[in-house]
Tab-separated table of C-alpha atoms in Angstrom:
chain	number	residue	atom	x	y	z
A	18	UNK	CA	5.300	-62.964	6.952
A	19	UNK	CA	6.908	-61.805	10.205
A	20	UNK	CA	7.599	-64.536	12.808
A	21	UNK	CA	6.417	-62.976	16.050
A	22	UNK	CA	7.298	-66.013	18.177
A	23	UNK	CA	10.981	-65.075	18.220
A	24	UNK	CA	12.634	-62.216	20.131
A	25	UNK	CA	13.799	-60.682	16.828
A	26	UNK	CA	10.275	-60.948	15.383
A	27	UNK	CA	8.669	-59.381	18.416
A	28	UNK	CA	11.224	-56.590	18.371
A	29	UNK	CA	10.598	-55.829	14.692
A	30	UNK	CA	6.836	-55.864	15.316
A	31	UNK	CA	7.158	-53.323	18.175
A	32	UNK	CA	9.283	-51.079	15.908
A	33	UNK	CA	6.664	-51.380	13.130
A	34	UNK	CA	3.800	-50.491	15.481
A	35	UNK	CA	5.752	-47.534	16.814
A	36	UNK	CA	6.646	-46.064	13.452
A	37	UNK	CA	3.607	-46.920	11.310
A	38	UNK	CA	2.120	-43.600	12.445
A	39	UNK	CA	4.940	-41.694	10.726
A	40	UNK	CA	4.281	-40.289	7.256
A	41	UNK	CA	7.018	-38.954	5.015
A	42	UNK	CA	6.095	-36.554	2.240
A	43	UNK	CA	7.649	-33.808	0.199
A	44	UNK	CA	7.976	-31.960	-3.065
A	45	UNK	CA	10.574	-30.561	-5.436
A	46	UNK	CA	10.231	-27.458	-7.630
A	47	UNK	CA	12.968	-27.106	-10.257
A	48	UNK	CA	12.317	-24.158	-12.655
A	49	UNK	CA	13.601	-22.011	-15.463
A	50	UNK	CA	12.893	-18.267	-15.539
A	51	UNK	CA	13.383	-15.445	-18.013
A	52	UNK	CA	13.175	-11.796	-16.975
A	53	UNK	CA	12.549	-8.783	-19.206
A	54	UNK	CA	16.000	-7.398	-18.398
A	55	UNK	CA	19.277	-8.281	-16.685
A	56	UNK	CA	19.394	-7.743	-12.960
A	57	UNK	CA	15.594	-7.550	-12.649
A	58	UNK	CA	14.300	-7.029	-9.154
A	59	UNK	CA	11.705	-9.722	-8.557
A	60	UNK	CA	9.429	-11.252	-5.919
A	61	UNK	CA	9.225	-14.372	-8.094
A	62	UNK	CA	12.113	-16.328	-6.592
A	63	UNK	CA	14.288	-13.324	-5.760
A	64	UNK	CA	16.262	-10.749	-7.738
A	65	UNK	CA	18.247	-11.744	-10.839
A	66	UNK	CA	22.004	-11.422	-10.891
A	67	UNK	CA	23.230	-8.092	-12.354
A	68	UNK	CA	24.444	-9.713	-15.618
A	69	UNK	CA	21.678	-12.285	-16.003
A	70	UNK	CA	18.120	-12.246	-17.306
A	71	UNK	CA	17.552	-16.039	-17.131
A	72	UNK	CA	18.278	-18.792	-14.640
A	73	UNK	CA	17.696	-22.383	-13.569
A	74	UNK	CA	16.898	-22.738	-9.880
A	75	UNK	CA	15.450	-25.053	-7.311
A	76	UNK	CA	12.696	-22.885	-5.881
A	77	UNK	CA	11.744	-25.272	-3.088
A	78	UNK	CA	12.819	-28.744	-1.982
A	79	UNK	CA	10.723	-29.839	0.983
A	80	UNK	CA	10.952	-32.998	3.106
A	81	UNK	CA	8.277	-33.363	5.774
A	82	UNK	CA	7.818	-35.862	8.621
A	83	UNK	CA	4.380	-36.204	10.289
A	84	UNK	CA	3.785	-38.270	13.416
A	85	UNK	CA	0.190	-38.820	14.624
A	86	UNK	CA	-0.579	-40.586	17.882
A	87	UNK	CA	-4.097	-42.025	18.251
A	88	UNK	CA	-5.919	-42.772	21.462
A	89	UNK	CA	-7.762	-45.998	22.292
A	90	UNK	CA	-10.787	-44.766	20.257
A	91	UNK	CA	-8.610	-44.148	17.137
A	92	UNK	CA	-8.951	-40.381	17.644
A	93	UNK	CA	-5.920	-38.137	17.067
A	94	UNK	CA	-4.367	-37.010	20.331
A	95	UNK	CA	-0.918	-35.663	19.307
A	96	UNK	CA	0.420	-34.480	15.937
A	97	UNK	CA	4.101	-33.622	15.435
A	98	UNK	CA	5.533	-32.068	12.243
A	99	UNK	CA	9.098	-31.495	11.156
A	100	UNK	CA	9.759	-29.954	7.694
A	101	UNK	CA	12.996	-28.797	6.023
A	102	UNK	CA	13.596	-26.845	2.793
A	103	UNK	CA	16.722	-27.719	0.790
A	104	UNK	CA	17.789	-25.774	-2.303
A	105	UNK	CA	21.046	-24.486	-3.858
A	106	UNK	CA	20.939	-21.763	-1.233
A	107	UNK	CA	21.164	-24.113	1.722
A	108	UNK	CA	19.052	-26.139	4.151
A	109	UNK	CA	16.474	-24.447	6.355
A	110	UNK	CA	13.921	-25.588	8.896
A	111	UNK	CA	10.406	-24.527	7.817
A	112	UNK	CA	8.122	-26.269	10.341
A	113	UNK	CA	8.729	-27.809	13.735
A	114	UNK	CA	5.573	-27.956	15.838
A	115	UNK	CA	3.377	-30.110	17.999
A	116	UNK	CA	-0.377	-30.148	18.365
A	117	UNK	CA	-2.539	-31.626	21.107
A	118	UNK	CA	-6.173	-32.541	20.408
A	119	UNK	CA	-8.810	-32.354	23.069
A	120	UNK	CA	-11.131	-35.405	22.609
A	121	UNK	CA	-13.762	-35.063	25.329
A	122	UNK	CA	-15.797	-32.541	23.350
A	123	UNK	CA	-13.735	-32.831	20.126
A	124	UNK	CA	-13.711	-29.076	19.787
A	125	UNK	CA	-10.260	-27.751	20.692
A	126	UNK	CA	-6.598	-28.172	19.778
A	127	UNK	CA	-3.431	-26.471	20.962
A	128	UNK	CA	-0.294	-25.891	18.870
A	129	UNK	CA	3.207	-24.793	19.888
A	130	UNK	CA	6.447	-24.369	17.993
A	131	UNK	CA	7.410	-22.986	14.586
A	132	UNK	CA	4.384	-22.892	12.268
A	133	UNK	CA	2.384	-20.714	9.845
A	134	UNK	CA	0.733	-17.623	11.232
A	135	UNK	CA	-3.091	-17.881	11.246
A	136	UNK	CA	-3.605	-14.788	9.084
A	137	UNK	CA	-5.280	-14.655	5.682
A	138	UNK	CA	-6.001	-17.272	3.012
A	139	UNK	CA	-3.005	-17.068	0.685
A	140	UNK	CA	-0.485	-17.131	3.496
A	141	UNK	CA	-1.856	-20.445	4.692
A	142	UNK	CA	-2.320	-21.997	1.280
A	143	UNK	CA	0.649	-24.403	0.952
A	144	UNK	CA	3.149	-23.854	-1.898
A	145	UNK	CA	2.552	-27.300	-3.454
A	146	UNK	CA	-1.199	-26.551	-3.612
A	147	UNK	CA	-1.076	-22.946	-4.755
A	148	UNK	CA	-1.911	-22.470	-8.414
A	149	UNK	CA	0.447	-19.547	-8.976
A	150	UNK	CA	4.258	-19.845	-8.554
A	151	UNK	CA	4.498	-17.345	-5.649
A	152	UNK	CA	2.499	-15.516	-3.066
A	153	UNK	CA	1.831	-11.806	-3.597
A	154	UNK	CA	4.380	-9.051	-2.963
A	155	UNK	CA	2.531	-7.824	0.157
A	156	UNK	CA	2.486	-11.151	2.013
A	157	UNK	CA	6.154	-11.757	1.087
A	158	UNK	CA	7.149	-8.423	2.668
A	159	UNK	CA	4.869	-8.336	5.701
A	160	UNK	CA	5.056	-12.054	6.493
A	161	UNK	CA	8.227	-13.377	4.977
A	162	UNK	CA	8.317	-17.226	5.045
A	163	UNK	CA	4.831	-17.120	6.593
A	164	UNK	CA	5.945	-18.783	9.837
A	165	UNK	CA	6.770	-17.689	13.357
A	166	UNK	CA	7.472	-19.118	16.778
A	167	UNK	CA	4.534	-19.126	19.152
A	168	UNK	CA	1.506	-20.896	20.601
A	169	UNK	CA	-2.070	-21.137	19.264
A	170	UNK	CA	-5.426	-22.350	20.460
A	171	UNK	CA	-7.982	-23.531	17.894
A	172	UNK	CA	-11.735	-24.102	17.982
A	173	UNK	CA	-12.766	-26.552	15.245
A	174	UNK	CA	-15.645	-29.032	15.855
A	175	UNK	CA	-14.682	-32.526	14.603
A	176	UNK	CA	-18.022	-34.207	15.002
A	177	UNK	CA	-19.895	-34.376	11.700
A	178	UNK	CA	-23.251	-33.331	13.177
A	179	UNK	CA	-21.979	-30.325	15.243
A	180	UNK	CA	-23.949	-27.186	14.363
A	181	UNK	CA	-20.665	-25.180	14.119
A	182	UNK	CA	-18.738	-27.753	12.095
A	183	UNK	CA	-18.191	-25.307	9.221
A	184	UNK	CA	-16.451	-22.745	11.423
A	185	UNK	CA	-12.897	-22.567	12.671
A	186	UNK	CA	-11.276	-20.040	15.034
A	187	UNK	CA	-7.506	-19.739	15.573
A	188	UNK	CA	-5.877	-17.354	17.968
A	189	UNK	CA	-2.243	-17.256	19.008
A	190	UNK	CA	0.702	-15.287	20.369
A	191	UNK	CA	3.954	-15.049	18.350
A	192	UNK	CA	7.396	-13.438	18.587
A	193	UNK	CA	6.693	-11.191	15.599
A	194	UNK	CA	9.771	-11.161	13.413
A	195	UNK	CA	9.222	-14.727	12.116
A	196	UNK	CA	12.091	-16.272	10.212
A	197	UNK	CA	13.353	-12.898	8.960
A	198	UNK	CA	15.865	-12.814	11.864
A	199	UNK	CA	17.816	-15.166	14.138
A	200	UNK	CA	15.571	-14.743	17.139
A	201	UNK	CA	13.365	-12.604	19.396
A	202	UNK	CA	14.866	-9.231	20.242
A	203	UNK	CA	12.229	-7.614	22.492
A	204	UNK	CA	9.418	-8.429	24.924
A	205	UNK	CA	6.514	-7.488	22.649
A	206	UNK	CA	4.402	-10.202	21.063
A	207	UNK	CA	1.976	-10.315	18.112
A	208	UNK	CA	-1.572	-11.491	18.804
A	209	UNK	CA	-2.957	-13.106	15.592
A	210	UNK	CA	-6.393	-14.487	15.044
A	211	UNK	CA	-8.540	-15.781	12.178
A	212	UNK	CA	-12.226	-16.782	12.046
A	213	UNK	CA	-12.980	-18.808	8.986
A	214	UNK	CA	-15.941	-20.404	7.272
A	215	UNK	CA	-14.829	-23.693	5.754
A	216	UNK	CA	-16.161	-24.638	2.268
A	217	UNK	CA	-19.929	-24.508	2.695
A	218	UNK	CA	-22.197	-26.102	0.052
A	219	UNK	CA	-24.551	-23.390	-1.188
A	220	UNK	CA	-25.852	-25.817	-3.808
A	221	UNK	CA	-24.852	-29.249	-4.997
A	222	UNK	CA	-22.186	-27.697	-7.258
A	223	UNK	CA	-21.441	-24.323	-5.645
A	224	UNK	CA	-19.496	-23.817	-2.397
A	225	UNK	CA	-18.271	-20.725	-0.582
A	226	UNK	CA	-15.632	-20.157	2.086
A	227	UNK	CA	-14.493	-16.966	3.816
A	228	UNK	CA	-12.436	-15.541	6.649
A	229	UNK	CA	-11.568	-12.473	8.725
A	230	UNK	CA	-8.087	-12.002	10.204
A	231	UNK	CA	-6.444	-9.724	12.723
A	232	UNK	CA	-2.844	-9.072	13.742
A	233	UNK	CA	-2.286	-6.765	16.741
A	234	UNK	CA	1.365	-6.325	17.571
A	235	UNK	CA	4.538	-4.314	17.379
A	236	UNK	CA	8.191	-4.197	18.351
A	237	UNK	CA	10.485	-2.056	20.485
A	238	UNK	CA	11.544	1.428	19.283
A	239	UNK	CA	15.307	1.480	19.727
A	240	UNK	CA	15.638	5.174	18.907
A	241	UNK	CA	13.616	8.277	19.703
A	242	UNK	CA	13.256	9.259	16.042
A	243	UNK	CA	9.926	8.290	14.532
A	244	UNK	CA	8.672	9.478	11.123
A	245	UNK	CA	5.074	9.641	9.965
A	246	UNK	CA	3.495	11.070	6.786
A	247	UNK	CA	2.195	14.614	7.117
A	248	UNK	CA	0.455	17.140	4.820
A	249	UNK	CA	2.307	20.441	5.236
A	250	UNK	CA	0.464	23.164	3.338
A	251	UNK	CA	-0.440	20.737	0.597
A	252	UNK	CA	2.975	19.117	0.442
A	253	UNK	CA	3.272	15.498	1.546
A	254	UNK	CA	6.363	14.692	3.548
A	255	UNK	CA	7.752	12.540	6.364
A	256	UNK	CA	7.934	14.499	9.622
A	257	UNK	CA	10.053	13.402	12.561
A	258	UNK	CA	8.911	13.118	16.145
A	259	UNK	CA	11.990	13.058	18.427
A	260	UNK	CA	10.296	12.960	21.811
A	261	UNK	CA	12.276	11.106	24.492
A	262	UNK	CA	9.050	9.178	25.286
A	263	UNK	CA	9.432	7.324	21.951
A	264	UNK	CA	12.519	5.472	23.141
A	265	UNK	CA	11.734	1.827	24.095
A	266	UNK	CA	8.006	2.253	23.452
A	267	UNK	CA	6.117	-0.024	21.069
A	268	UNK	CA	6.184	0.637	17.317
A	269	UNK	CA	2.856	-0.545	15.826
A	270	UNK	CA	2.229	-3.507	13.528
A	271	UNK	CA	-1.512	-3.731	13.043
A	272	UNK	CA	-3.039	-5.711	10.178
A	273	UNK	CA	-6.637	-6.516	9.238
A	274	UNK	CA	-7.778	-8.875	6.492
A	275	UNK	CA	-10.936	-10.279	4.855
A	276	UNK	CA	-11.159	-13.017	2.245
A	277	UNK	CA	-13.709	-15.029	0.285
A	278	UNK	CA	-13.546	-17.974	-2.106
A	279	UNK	CA	-16.208	-19.345	-4.498
A	280	UNK	CA	-15.956	-22.681	-6.297
A	281	UNK	CA	-18.335	-23.993	-8.938
A	282	UNK	CA	-17.979	-27.645	-10.039
A	283	UNK	CA	-18.892	-28.630	-13.593
A	284	UNK	CA	-18.146	-31.202	-16.264
A	285	UNK	CA	-14.688	-29.797	-17.039
A	286	UNK	CA	-13.662	-29.657	-13.361
A	287	UNK	CA	-14.231	-26.351	-11.531
A	288	UNK	CA	-14.286	-22.549	-11.792
A	289	UNK	CA	-12.922	-20.653	-8.813
A	290	UNK	CA	-12.940	-16.992	-7.756
A	291	UNK	CA	-10.869	-15.807	-4.770
A	292	UNK	CA	-10.447	-12.354	-3.263
A	293	UNK	CA	-8.489	-11.119	-0.261
A	294	UNK	CA	-7.916	-7.612	1.064
A	295	UNK	CA	-5.466	-6.416	3.778
A	296	UNK	CA	-5.031	-3.036	5.356
A	297	UNK	CA	-3.347	-1.624	8.446
A	298	UNK	CA	-0.253	0.032	9.894
A	299	UNK	CA	3.339	-1.102	9.338
A	300	UNK	CA	6.545	0.162	10.993
A	301	UNK	CA	9.865	-0.318	9.178
A	302	UNK	CA	12.712	1.852	7.852
A	303	UNK	CA	13.099	4.695	5.335
A	304	UNK	CA	14.074	2.360	2.498
A	305	UNK	CA	12.086	-0.803	3.268
A	306	UNK	CA	8.652	-1.856	4.486
A	307	UNK	CA	9.529	-5.451	5.474
A	308	UNK	CA	9.046	-6.415	9.102
A	309	UNK	CA	12.526	-5.983	10.652
A	310	UNK	CA	14.320	-9.221	11.531
A	311	UNK	CA	16.871	-7.450	13.687
A	312	UNK	CA	16.763	-4.676	16.286
A	313	UNK	CA	16.866	-1.378	14.369
A	314	UNK	CA	19.377	1.336	15.125
A	315	UNK	CA	18.051	3.710	12.468
A	316	UNK	CA	14.936	5.931	12.613
A	317	UNK	CA	11.548	4.258	12.479
A	318	UNK	CA	8.964	4.992	9.715
A	319	UNK	CA	5.267	4.309	10.313
A	320	UNK	CA	3.031	3.918	7.281
A	321	UNK	CA	-0.587	3.078	6.510
A	322	UNK	CA	-0.813	0.361	3.859
A	323	UNK	CA	-3.277	-1.756	1.917
A	324	UNK	CA	-3.213	-4.478	-0.725
A	325	UNK	CA	-5.122	-7.392	-2.177
A	326	UNK	CA	-4.922	-10.720	-4.034
A	327	UNK	CA	-7.453	-11.925	-6.615
A	328	UNK	CA	-7.577	-15.269	-8.457
A	329	UNK	CA	-9.635	-16.596	-11.339
A	330	UNK	CA	-9.071	-20.311	-12.022
A	331	UNK	CA	-10.719	-22.316	-14.804
A	332	UNK	CA	-10.360	-25.998	-15.732
A	333	UNK	CA	-10.613	-26.558	-19.453
A	334	UNK	CA	-11.608	-29.883	-21.046
A	335	UNK	CA	-10.884	-31.768	-17.817
A	336	UNK	CA	-9.267	-31.445	-14.404
A	337	UNK	CA	-5.782	-31.925	-15.813
A	338	UNK	CA	-5.752	-28.564	-17.604
A	339	UNK	CA	-6.174	-25.244	-15.749
A	340	UNK	CA	-5.933	-21.620	-16.782
A	341	UNK	CA	-5.312	-18.928	-14.195
A	342	UNK	CA	-5.385	-15.163	-13.867
A	343	UNK	CA	-4.050	-13.487	-10.741
A	344	UNK	CA	-3.960	-9.811	-9.801
A	345	UNK	CA	-2.369	-8.395	-6.677
A	346	UNK	CA	-1.373	-4.939	-5.486
A	347	UNK	CA	0.619	-3.588	-2.589
A	348	UNK	CA	0.507	0.089	-1.614
A	349	UNK	CA	2.995	0.476	1.272
A	350	UNK	CA	1.950	4.070	2.008
A	351	UNK	CA	-1.608	4.983	1.155
A	352	UNK	CA	-1.055	8.597	2.193
A	353	UNK	CA	1.167	9.409	-0.773
A	354	UNK	CA	1.086	8.628	-4.490
A	355	UNK	CA	2.678	9.275	-7.850
A	356	UNK	CA	4.835	12.397	-8.169
A	357	UNK	CA	4.591	13.062	-4.431
A	358	UNK	CA	7.109	10.239	-4.018
A	359	UNK	CA	10.623	11.637	-4.355
A	360	UNK	CA	9.614	15.283	-4.523
A	361	UNK	CA	12.308	17.686	-3.369
A	362	UNK	CA	12.986	17.613	0.354
A	363	UNK	CA	10.089	15.380	1.429
A	364	UNK	CA	12.201	12.259	2.371
A	365	UNK	CA	9.718	9.930	0.637
A	366	UNK	CA	11.780	7.104	-0.873
A	367	UNK	CA	11.158	4.248	-3.281
A	368	UNK	CA	9.874	2.126	-0.343
A	369	UNK	CA	6.589	4.027	-0.685
A	370	UNK	CA	5.896	3.030	-4.336
A	371	UNK	CA	2.748	1.086	-5.154
A	372	UNK	CA	3.115	-2.054	-7.271
A	373	UNK	CA	0.407	-3.862	-9.292
A	374	UNK	CA	1.055	-7.340	-10.679
A	375	UNK	CA	-0.967	-9.217	-13.300
A	376	UNK	CA	-0.126	-12.910	-13.714
A	377	UNK	CA	-1.373	-15.276	-16.428
A	378	UNK	CA	-0.739	-18.986	-16.283
A	379	UNK	CA	-1.431	-22.537	-17.344
A	380	UNK	CA	-1.151	-25.579	-15.059
A	381	UNK	CA	-0.990	-29.146	-16.397
A	382	UNK	CA	-1.617	-31.789	-13.694
A	383	UNK	CA	0.139	-34.673	-15.416
A	384	UNK	CA	-0.678	-37.023	-12.520
A	385	UNK	CA	-0.976	-36.878	-8.773
A	386	UNK	CA	2.830	-36.662	-8.441
A	387	UNK	CA	3.821	-34.294	-11.285
A	388	UNK	CA	2.625	-30.773	-12.283
A	389	UNK	CA	3.828	-28.424	-15.009
A	390	UNK	CA	3.369	-24.657	-14.433
A	391	UNK	CA	3.776	-21.960	-17.120
A	392	UNK	CA	3.219	-18.419	-15.764
A	393	UNK	CA	3.998	-14.876	-16.855
A	394	UNK	CA	4.081	-11.917	-14.436
A	395	UNK	CA	3.561	-8.341	-15.591
A	396	UNK	CA	4.722	-5.971	-12.835
A	397	UNK	CA	3.763	-2.239	-12.869
A	398	UNK	CA	5.086	0.399	-10.485
A	399	UNK	CA	3.548	3.876	-10.258
A	400	UNK	CA	5.422	6.766	-11.868
A	401	UNK	CA	7.128	9.008	-9.351
A	402	UNK	CA	9.556	11.949	-9.058
A	403	UNK	CA	12.444	9.600	-8.286
A	404	UNK	CA	14.946	9.457	-11.182
A	405	UNK	CA	14.916	5.636	-11.227
A	406	UNK	CA	11.079	5.496	-11.183
A	407	UNK	CA	9.992	8.341	-13.510
A	408	UNK	CA	8.108	5.626	-15.448
A	409	UNK	CA	7.450	1.929	-15.125
A	410	UNK	CA	10.513	-0.302	-14.765
A	411	UNK	CA	10.337	-3.465	-16.824
A	412	UNK	CA	10.590	-6.337	-14.311
A	413	UNK	CA	8.327	-8.951	-15.950
A	414	UNK	CA	9.148	-12.648	-15.427
A	415	UNK	CA	8.248	-15.873	-17.216
A	416	UNK	CA	8.392	-19.048	-15.114
A	417	UNK	CA	8.421	-22.678	-16.311
A	418	UNK	CA	8.279	-24.991	-13.293
A	419	UNK	CA	7.933	-28.722	-12.707
A	420	UNK	CA	6.666	-29.884	-9.363
A	421	UNK	CA	7.416	-33.443	-8.225
A	422	UNK	CA	5.414	-34.515	-5.216
A	423	UNK	CA	5.363	-37.643	-3.090
């Protein structure tokens, strides 16, 4: 029992009251992986070393601090978050943001800082909650680390009887390059928005959720050379536009997305189906389709893309055991395919190859703090005219991961 009649006791009590609103949480993901060959290129934790086909690694090591300030009516007024990621590769800040809640109508909130972009379902599903080891190839390339610096306004009714309580709208402005570079390098901003339907009970056991997303943005063109895909007398090729008007204009980044999730509860636990589809326009370089983290000094390449993520999740026997099947594809250039890639003189590189990935897994939820994941990824690339990609390259990966969570 604390003696509050003394100065020391009163001081300790004031410290307790000040810091009892702080929550510390985190998780640790040690894993062992085996690839189908040495030096395999992989989006499951990064490429393997040239002389290695297996490895131990610490995929993520997160420590998160949350501070919530309540008003006199015990309603949240301010929420602050700081999260770091520590692995054998170093220590990195992953979240550092503040959120203000409007409490007169209990409808709005405003967020500023470093936080996840409000685009899509899989991007915003946290790594400790995601059933597969990694996000899809497309989201890793187009939205590496998922986060960016910016501001966001949200509409989300918090009263239980509000007629729009199942809907949420987020819209924000962001730098654009996210954490793929050291900082902002131009004056253009990305406008990102998402309208979502939160899990809605269709029946007592069946619920549905869905969302539509939009990203309208771009970055500065630092050269006058811009390549786009053209059909020249039946031959697909990249054609350059070298107009002086291109210099310092805006190179487009325009994404659209739709998603839906179904969940059926039953005696074993639940069956879930998820689907998400993205399409749009991406600007990058000749040999990469990732959003540039630095100001480019090489020619710009503009491509039409699409891709998707699909999940089937099934509890077996009880909620502790779960089987999963995931399929995702990423087509970085929908205007070319197959043997058109790498054909003589067309300047179409390996960055334009479509990839399809099938993943099969088992999750064992040992308790609320410990999870075992066993997953196998089968990666297929389309056959092209490029010597290194005349047929499928074997880059399959098996992952055995433990997740400790507190």
